[in-house]
Amino acid sequence: MADPALHPETRLQQQQQTQPLKRIAIDYNPGACTHCPDSNTITLTFDHRGGARWRSTTRFPYGTFSSLIQCPKGNTSGLNFNVYLSSLEGNKSQDEIDFEFLGNDKTIVQTNYYTTGNGNREQIHDLGFDCSDGFHEYIIKWGPNLEWLIDGNLVRREERKEGEGFPEKPMFLYASVWDASHIEEGRWTGPYVRCDAPYVCLYKDIHVPVGTAMDGSSDS
Protein backbone atom coordinates (compact mmCIF):
# COMPACT_ATOMS: atom_id res chain seq x y z
CA MET A 1 0.00 0.00 0.00
CA ALA A 2 1.00 3.64 -0.31
CA ASP A 3 3.06 5.33 2.39
CA PRO A 4 0.51 6.37 5.07
CA ALA A 5 2.78 9.28 6.00
CA LEU A 6 2.06 11.02 2.70
CA HIS A 7 -0.04 14.15 3.01
CA PRO A 8 -3.65 13.39 1.92
CA GLU A 9 -3.46 15.96 -0.89
CA THR A 10 -0.24 14.37 -2.17
CA ARG A 11 -1.86 10.94 -2.06
CA LEU A 12 -4.88 12.25 -3.98
CA GLN A 13 -2.66 13.79 -6.67
CA GLN A 14 -0.73 10.53 -7.06
CA GLN A 15 -3.95 8.53 -7.35
CA GLN A 16 -5.14 10.72 -10.23
CA GLN A 17 -1.90 11.02 -12.26
CA THR A 18 -1.58 8.58 -15.16
CA GLN A 19 0.76 7.70 -18.01
CA PRO A 20 0.43 5.55 -21.16
CA LEU A 21 0.90 1.81 -20.72
CA LYS A 22 4.14 0.94 -22.54
CA ARG A 23 4.73 -2.76 -21.89
CA ILE A 24 2.47 -5.77 -21.56
CA ALA A 25 2.77 -9.50 -20.99
CA ILE A 26 0.52 -11.94 -22.87
CA ASP A 27 -0.59 -14.78 -20.61
CA TYR A 28 -1.77 -17.16 -23.34
CA ASN A 29 -2.34 -17.41 -27.11
CA PRO A 30 0.05 -14.59 -28.14
CA GLY A 31 -0.99 -14.95 -31.77
CA ALA A 32 -4.41 -13.55 -30.84
CA CYS A 33 -3.02 -10.38 -29.23
CA THR A 34 -1.39 -7.46 -31.03
CA HIS A 35 0.27 -4.61 -29.12
CA CYS A 36 1.51 -1.38 -30.70
CA PRO A 37 3.25 0.73 -28.01
CA ASP A 38 3.77 3.72 -30.33
CA SER A 39 0.04 4.17 -30.86
CA ASN A 40 -0.90 2.75 -27.42
CA THR A 41 -3.28 0.20 -28.91
CA ILE A 42 -3.96 -3.46 -28.15
CA THR A 43 -6.12 -5.84 -30.20
CA LEU A 44 -7.55 -9.09 -28.85
CA THR A 45 -9.06 -11.62 -31.25
CA PHE A 46 -11.31 -14.59 -30.44
CA ASP A 47 -11.51 -17.21 -33.19
CA HIS A 48 -10.84 -20.94 -33.69
CA ARG A 49 -7.72 -20.55 -31.51
CA GLY A 50 -9.75 -19.24 -28.59
CA GLY A 51 -9.08 -15.83 -27.06
CA ALA A 52 -6.16 -14.19 -25.30
CA ARG A 53 -5.30 -12.24 -22.17
CA TRP A 54 -2.83 -9.40 -21.68
CA ARG A 55 -1.66 -7.68 -18.51
CA SER A 56 0.66 -4.96 -17.37
CA THR A 57 4.17 -6.16 -16.49
CA THR A 58 4.04 -4.45 -13.09
CA ARG A 59 1.61 -4.28 -10.22
CA PHE A 60 0.22 -1.06 -8.78
CA PRO A 61 -0.77 -0.41 -5.13
CA TYR A 62 -3.53 2.10 -6.03
CA GLY A 63 -4.37 4.70 -8.65
CA THR A 64 -6.40 5.52 -11.76
CA PHE A 65 -6.61 3.11 -14.71
CA SER A 66 -8.34 3.87 -18.00
CA SER A 67 -8.82 2.67 -21.55
CA LEU A 68 -10.88 3.46 -24.59
CA ILE A 69 -12.55 0.20 -25.63
CA GLN A 70 -14.54 -0.90 -28.65
CA CYS A 71 -16.06 -4.31 -28.03
CA PRO A 72 -16.42 -6.99 -30.73
CA LYS A 73 -19.08 -6.59 -33.39
CA GLY A 74 -21.66 -9.17 -34.42
CA ASN A 75 -23.42 -11.82 -32.37
CA THR A 76 -21.06 -12.19 -29.41
CA SER A 77 -23.29 -14.45 -27.32
CA GLY A 78 -21.24 -16.60 -24.96
CA LEU A 79 -18.20 -14.32 -24.85
CA ASN A 80 -16.86 -12.19 -22.02
CA PHE A 81 -14.66 -9.17 -22.84
CA ASN A 82 -13.30 -7.01 -20.11
CA VAL A 83 -10.76 -4.76 -18.45
CA TYR A 84 -9.94 -5.31 -14.79
CA LEU A 85 -7.39 -5.24 -11.98
CA SER A 86 -6.25 -8.39 -10.20
CA SER A 87 -3.50 -9.20 -7.71
CA LEU A 88 -2.85 -12.40 -9.69
CA GLU A 89 -5.12 -14.19 -12.15
CA GLY A 90 -5.65 -17.80 -11.13
CA ASN A 91 -4.92 -17.18 -7.43
CA LYS A 92 -8.05 -18.03 -5.43
CA SER A 93 -7.24 -15.43 -2.76
CA GLN A 94 -6.99 -12.59 -5.25
CA ASP A 95 -8.15 -9.01 -4.91
CA GLU A 96 -9.87 -7.79 -8.08
CA ILE A 97 -11.81 -4.85 -9.57
CA ASP A 98 -13.77 -5.47 -12.78
CA PHE A 99 -15.47 -4.05 -15.82
CA GLU A 100 -17.01 -7.05 -17.66
CA PHE A 101 -19.03 -7.01 -20.87
CA LEU A 102 -21.47 -9.90 -21.30
CA GLY A 103 -21.72 -11.05 -24.89
CA ASN A 104 -25.46 -11.69 -24.90
CA ASP A 105 -26.25 -8.00 -24.23
CA LYS A 106 -23.82 -5.33 -25.40
CA THR A 107 -25.92 -2.49 -23.98
CA ILE A 108 -24.93 -3.31 -20.39
CA VAL A 109 -21.72 -3.75 -18.40
CA GLN A 110 -21.12 -5.58 -15.13
CA THR A 111 -18.93 -4.18 -12.34
CA ASN A 112 -17.63 -6.28 -9.48
CA TYR A 113 -14.81 -6.46 -6.95
CA TYR A 114 -13.15 -9.20 -4.92
CA THR A 115 -11.26 -9.22 -1.64
CA THR A 116 -9.14 -12.29 -0.78
CA GLY A 117 -11.07 -14.28 -3.37
CA ASN A 118 -14.54 -13.25 -2.21
CA GLY A 119 -16.74 -11.54 -4.81
CA ASN A 120 -20.51 -11.64 -5.23
CA ARG A 121 -20.64 -7.86 -5.43
CA GLU A 122 -21.87 -7.70 -9.02
CA GLN A 123 -23.86 -4.75 -10.33
CA ILE A 124 -25.31 -4.35 -13.83
CA HIS A 125 -25.28 -0.92 -15.48
CA ASP A 126 -27.18 0.21 -18.58
CA LEU A 127 -24.74 1.81 -21.00
CA GLY A 128 -27.23 3.68 -23.14
CA PHE A 129 -25.31 2.50 -26.22
CA ASP A 130 -24.01 -0.65 -27.90
CA CYS A 131 -20.43 -1.09 -26.66
CA SER A 132 -19.38 -2.39 -30.10
CA ASP A 133 -20.56 0.69 -32.03
CA GLY A 134 -17.52 2.81 -31.17
CA PHE A 135 -14.89 3.63 -28.57
CA HIS A 136 -15.92 4.62 -25.05
CA GLU A 137 -13.72 5.36 -22.04
CA TYR A 138 -13.80 3.08 -19.00
CA ILE A 139 -12.05 4.23 -15.82
CA ILE A 140 -11.32 2.52 -12.51
CA LYS A 141 -10.26 4.76 -9.63
CA TRP A 142 -8.82 2.79 -6.74
CA GLY A 143 -7.85 4.73 -3.63
CA PRO A 144 -9.56 5.37 -0.32
CA ASN A 145 -12.74 4.40 -2.20
CA LEU A 146 -13.53 2.56 -5.45
CA GLU A 147 -15.06 4.34 -8.43
CA TRP A 148 -16.08 3.09 -11.87
CA LEU A 149 -16.64 5.72 -14.58
CA ILE A 150 -17.81 5.50 -18.19
CA ASP A 151 -17.12 8.44 -20.52
CA GLY A 152 -16.42 10.56 -17.44
CA ASN A 153 -19.70 9.68 -15.72
CA LEU A 154 -19.62 7.95 -12.34
CA VAL A 155 -21.62 4.71 -12.48
CA ARG A 156 -20.61 3.14 -9.16
CA ARG A 157 -18.84 4.13 -5.96
CA GLU A 158 -17.90 1.90 -3.02
CA GLU A 159 -16.57 3.40 0.20
CA ARG A 160 -14.02 1.67 2.37
CA LYS A 161 -15.80 0.62 5.58
CA GLU A 162 -14.24 -0.70 8.75
CA GLY A 163 -14.74 -4.42 9.15
CA GLU A 164 -15.68 -4.98 5.50
CA GLY A 165 -13.44 -6.34 2.77
CA PHE A 166 -11.71 -3.87 0.46
CA PRO A 167 -9.09 -4.48 -2.26
CA GLU A 168 -5.63 -3.83 -0.79
CA LYS A 169 -3.19 -6.11 -2.62
CA PRO A 170 -1.08 -4.57 -5.41
CA MET A 171 -2.71 -5.45 -8.73
CA PHE A 172 -1.95 -5.86 -12.43
CA LEU A 173 -4.11 -4.30 -15.14
CA TYR A 174 -5.62 -7.13 -17.21
CA ALA A 175 -7.89 -7.55 -20.23
CA SER A 176 -9.13 -10.63 -22.07
CA VAL A 177 -11.70 -12.11 -24.42
CA TRP A 178 -12.86 -15.62 -23.54
CA ASP A 179 -15.71 -18.10 -23.94
CA ALA A 180 -17.77 -17.92 -20.74
CA SER A 181 -20.74 -19.88 -22.07
CA HIS A 182 -20.19 -22.67 -19.53
CA ILE A 183 -20.74 -20.31 -16.59
CA GLU A 184 -24.16 -20.81 -14.99
CA GLU A 185 -25.09 -23.12 -17.88
CA GLY A 186 -25.02 -20.18 -20.28
CA ARG A 187 -27.23 -17.87 -18.23
CA TRP A 188 -24.43 -15.33 -17.66
CA THR A 189 -23.20 -14.56 -21.19
CA GLY A 190 -25.47 -16.81 -23.25
CA PRO A 191 -24.49 -19.80 -25.42
CA TYR A 192 -21.53 -19.39 -27.76
CA VAL A 193 -22.85 -19.23 -31.33
CA ARG A 194 -19.58 -18.40 -33.20
CA CYS A 195 -21.47 -17.22 -36.30
CA ASP A 196 -19.60 -13.90 -36.60
CA ALA A 197 -16.07 -14.99 -35.67
CA PRO A 198 -13.42 -13.71 -35.61
CA TYR A 199 -14.38 -11.37 -32.77
CA VAL A 200 -12.06 -8.41 -32.27
CA CYS A 201 -11.88 -6.27 -29.13
CA LEU A 202 -9.94 -3.01 -29.46
CA TYR A 203 -8.18 -1.10 -26.66
CA LYS A 204 -6.47 2.26 -27.08
CA ASP A 205 -5.18 5.18 -24.99
CA ILE A 206 -4.56 2.78 -22.10
CA HIS A 207 -3.30 4.61 -19.01
CA VAL A 208 -1.92 3.44 -15.67
CA PRO A 209 -0.77 5.29 -12.53
CA VAL A 210 2.42 7.36 -12.50
CA GLY A 211 5.30 6.50 -10.19
CA THR A 212 3.70 3.68 -8.21
CA ALA A 213 4.60 0.56 -10.24
CA MET A 214 5.90 -2.42 -8.27
CA ASP A 215 7.79 -5.57 -9.26
CA GLY A 216 5.40 -7.93 -11.01
CA SER A 217 7.32 -11.13 -10.32
CA SER A 218 5.73 -11.93 -6.95
CA ASP A 219 3.06 -14.61 -6.87
CA SER A 220 1.19 -13.42 -3.82
Short mmCIF file of C-alpha atoms in Angstrom, two decimals, residues 93-205:
data_model
loop_
_atom_site.label_atom_id
_atom_site.label_comp_id
_atom_site.label_asym_id
_atom_site.label_seq_id
_atom_site.Cartn_x
_atom_site.Cartn_y
_atom_site.Cartn_z
CA SER A 93 -7.24 -15.43 -2.76
CA GLN A 94 -6.99 -12.59 -5.25
CA ASP A 95 -8.15 -9.01 -4.91
CA GLU A 96 -9.87 -7.79 -8.08
CA ILE A 97 -11.81 -4.85 -9.57
CA ASP A 98 -13.77 -5.47 -12.78
CA PHE A 99 -15.47 -4.05 -15.82
CA GLU A 100 -17.01 -7.05 -17.66
CA PHE A 101 -19.03 -7.01 -20.87
CA LEU A 102 -21.47 -9.90 -21.30
CA GLY A 103 -21.72 -11.05 -24.89
CA ASN A 104 -25.46 -11.69 -24.90
CA ASP A 105 -26.25 -8.00 -24.23
CA LYS A 106 -23.82 -5.33 -25.40
CA THR A 107 -25.92 -2.49 -23.98
CA ILE A 108 -24.93 -3.31 -20.39
CA VAL A 109 -21.72 -3.75 -18.40
CA GLN A 110 -21.12 -5.58 -15.13
CA THR A 111 -18.93 -4.18 -12.34
CA ASN A 112 -17.63 -6.28 -9.48
CA TYR A 113 -14.81 -6.46 -6.95
CA TYR A 114 -13.15 -9.20 -4.92
CA THR A 115 -11.26 -9.22 -1.64
CA THR A 116 -9.14 -12.29 -0.78
CA GLY A 117 -11.07 -14.28 -3.37
CA ASN A 118 -14.54 -13.25 -2.21
CA GLY A 119 -16.74 -11.54 -4.81
CA ASN A 120 -20.51 -11.64 -5.23
CA ARG A 121 -20.64 -7.86 -5.43
CA GLU A 122 -21.87 -7.70 -9.02
CA GLN A 123 -23.86 -4.75 -10.33
CA ILE A 124 -25.31 -4.35 -13.83
CA HIS A 125 -25.28 -0.92 -15.48
CA ASP A 126 -27.18 0.21 -18.58
CA LEU A 127 -24.74 1.81 -21.00
CA GLY A 128 -27.23 3.68 -23.14
CA PHE A 129 -25.31 2.50 -26.22
CA ASP A 130 -24.01 -0.65 -27.90
CA CYS A 131 -20.43 -1.09 -26.66
CA SER A 132 -19.38 -2.39 -30.10
CA ASP A 133 -20.56 0.69 -32.03
CA GLY A 134 -17.52 2.81 -31.17
CA PHE A 135 -14.89 3.63 -28.57
CA HIS A 136 -15.92 4.62 -25.05
CA GLU A 137 -13.72 5.36 -22.04
CA TYR A 138 -13.80 3.08 -19.00
CA ILE A 139 -12.05 4.23 -15.82
CA ILE A 140 -11.32 2.52 -12.51
CA LYS A 141 -10.26 4.76 -9.63
CA TRP A 142 -8.82 2.79 -6.74
CA GLY A 143 -7.85 4.73 -3.63
CA PRO A 144 -9.56 5.37 -0.32
CA ASN A 145 -12.74 4.40 -2.20
CA LEU A 146 -13.53 2.56 -5.45
CA GLU A 147 -15.06 4.34 -8.43
CA TRP A 148 -16.08 3.09 -11.87
CA LEU A 149 -16.64 5.72 -14.58
CA ILE A 150 -17.81 5.50 -18.19
CA ASP A 151 -17.12 8.44 -20.52
CA GLY A 152 -16.42 10.56 -17.44
CA ASN A 153 -19.70 9.68 -15.72
CA LEU A 154 -19.62 7.95 -12.34
CA VAL A 155 -21.62 4.71 -12.48
CA ARG A 156 -20.61 3.14 -9.16
CA ARG A 157 -18.84 4.13 -5.96
CA GLU A 158 -17.90 1.90 -3.02
CA GLU A 159 -16.57 3.40 0.20
CA ARG A 160 -14.02 1.67 2.37
CA LYS A 161 -15.80 0.62 5.58
CA GLU A 162 -14.24 -0.70 8.75
CA GLY A 163 -14.74 -4.42 9.15
CA GLU A 164 -15.68 -4.98 5.50
CA GLY A 165 -13.44 -6.34 2.77
CA PHE A 166 -11.71 -3.87 0.46
CA PRO A 167 -9.09 -4.48 -2.26
CA GLU A 168 -5.63 -3.83 -0.79
CA LYS A 169 -3.19 -6.11 -2.62
CA PRO A 170 -1.08 -4.57 -5.41
CA MET A 171 -2.71 -5.45 -8.73
CA PHE A 172 -1.95 -5.86 -12.43
CA LEU A 173 -4.11 -4.30 -15.14
CA TYR A 174 -5.62 -7.13 -17.21
CA ALA A 175 -7.89 -7.55 -20.23
CA SER A 176 -9.13 -10.63 -22.07
CA VAL A 177 -11.70 -12.11 -24.42
CA TRP A 178 -12.86 -15.62 -23.54
CA ASP A 179 -15.71 -18.10 -23.94
CA ALA A 180 -17.77 -17.92 -20.74
CA SER A 181 -20.74 -19.88 -22.07
CA HIS A 182 -20.19 -22.67 -19.53
CA ILE A 183 -20.74 -20.31 -16.59
CA GLU A 184 -24.16 -20.81 -14.99
CA GLU A 185 -25.09 -23.12 -17.88
CA GLY A 186 -25.02 -20.18 -20.28
CA ARG A 187 -27.23 -17.87 -18.23
CA TRP A 188 -24.43 -15.33 -17.66
CA THR A 189 -23.20 -14.56 -21.19
CA GLY A 190 -25.47 -16.81 -23.25
CA PRO A 191 -24.49 -19.80 -25.42
CA TYR A 192 -21.53 -19.39 -27.76
CA VAL A 193 -22.85 -19.23 -31.33
CA ARG A 194 -19.58 -18.40 -33.20
CA CYS A 195 -21.47 -17.22 -36.30
CA ASP A 196 -19.60 -13.90 -36.60
CA ALA A 197 -16.07 -14.99 -35.67
CA PRO A 198 -13.42 -13.71 -35.61
CA TYR A 199 -14.38 -11.37 -32.77
CA VAL A 200 -12.06 -8.41 -32.27
CA CYS A 201 -11.88 -6.27 -29.13
CA LEU A 202 -9.94 -3.01 -29.46
CA TYR A 203 -8.18 -1.10 -26.66
CA LYS A 204 -6.47 2.26 -27.08
CA ASP A 205 -5.18 5.18 -24.99
#
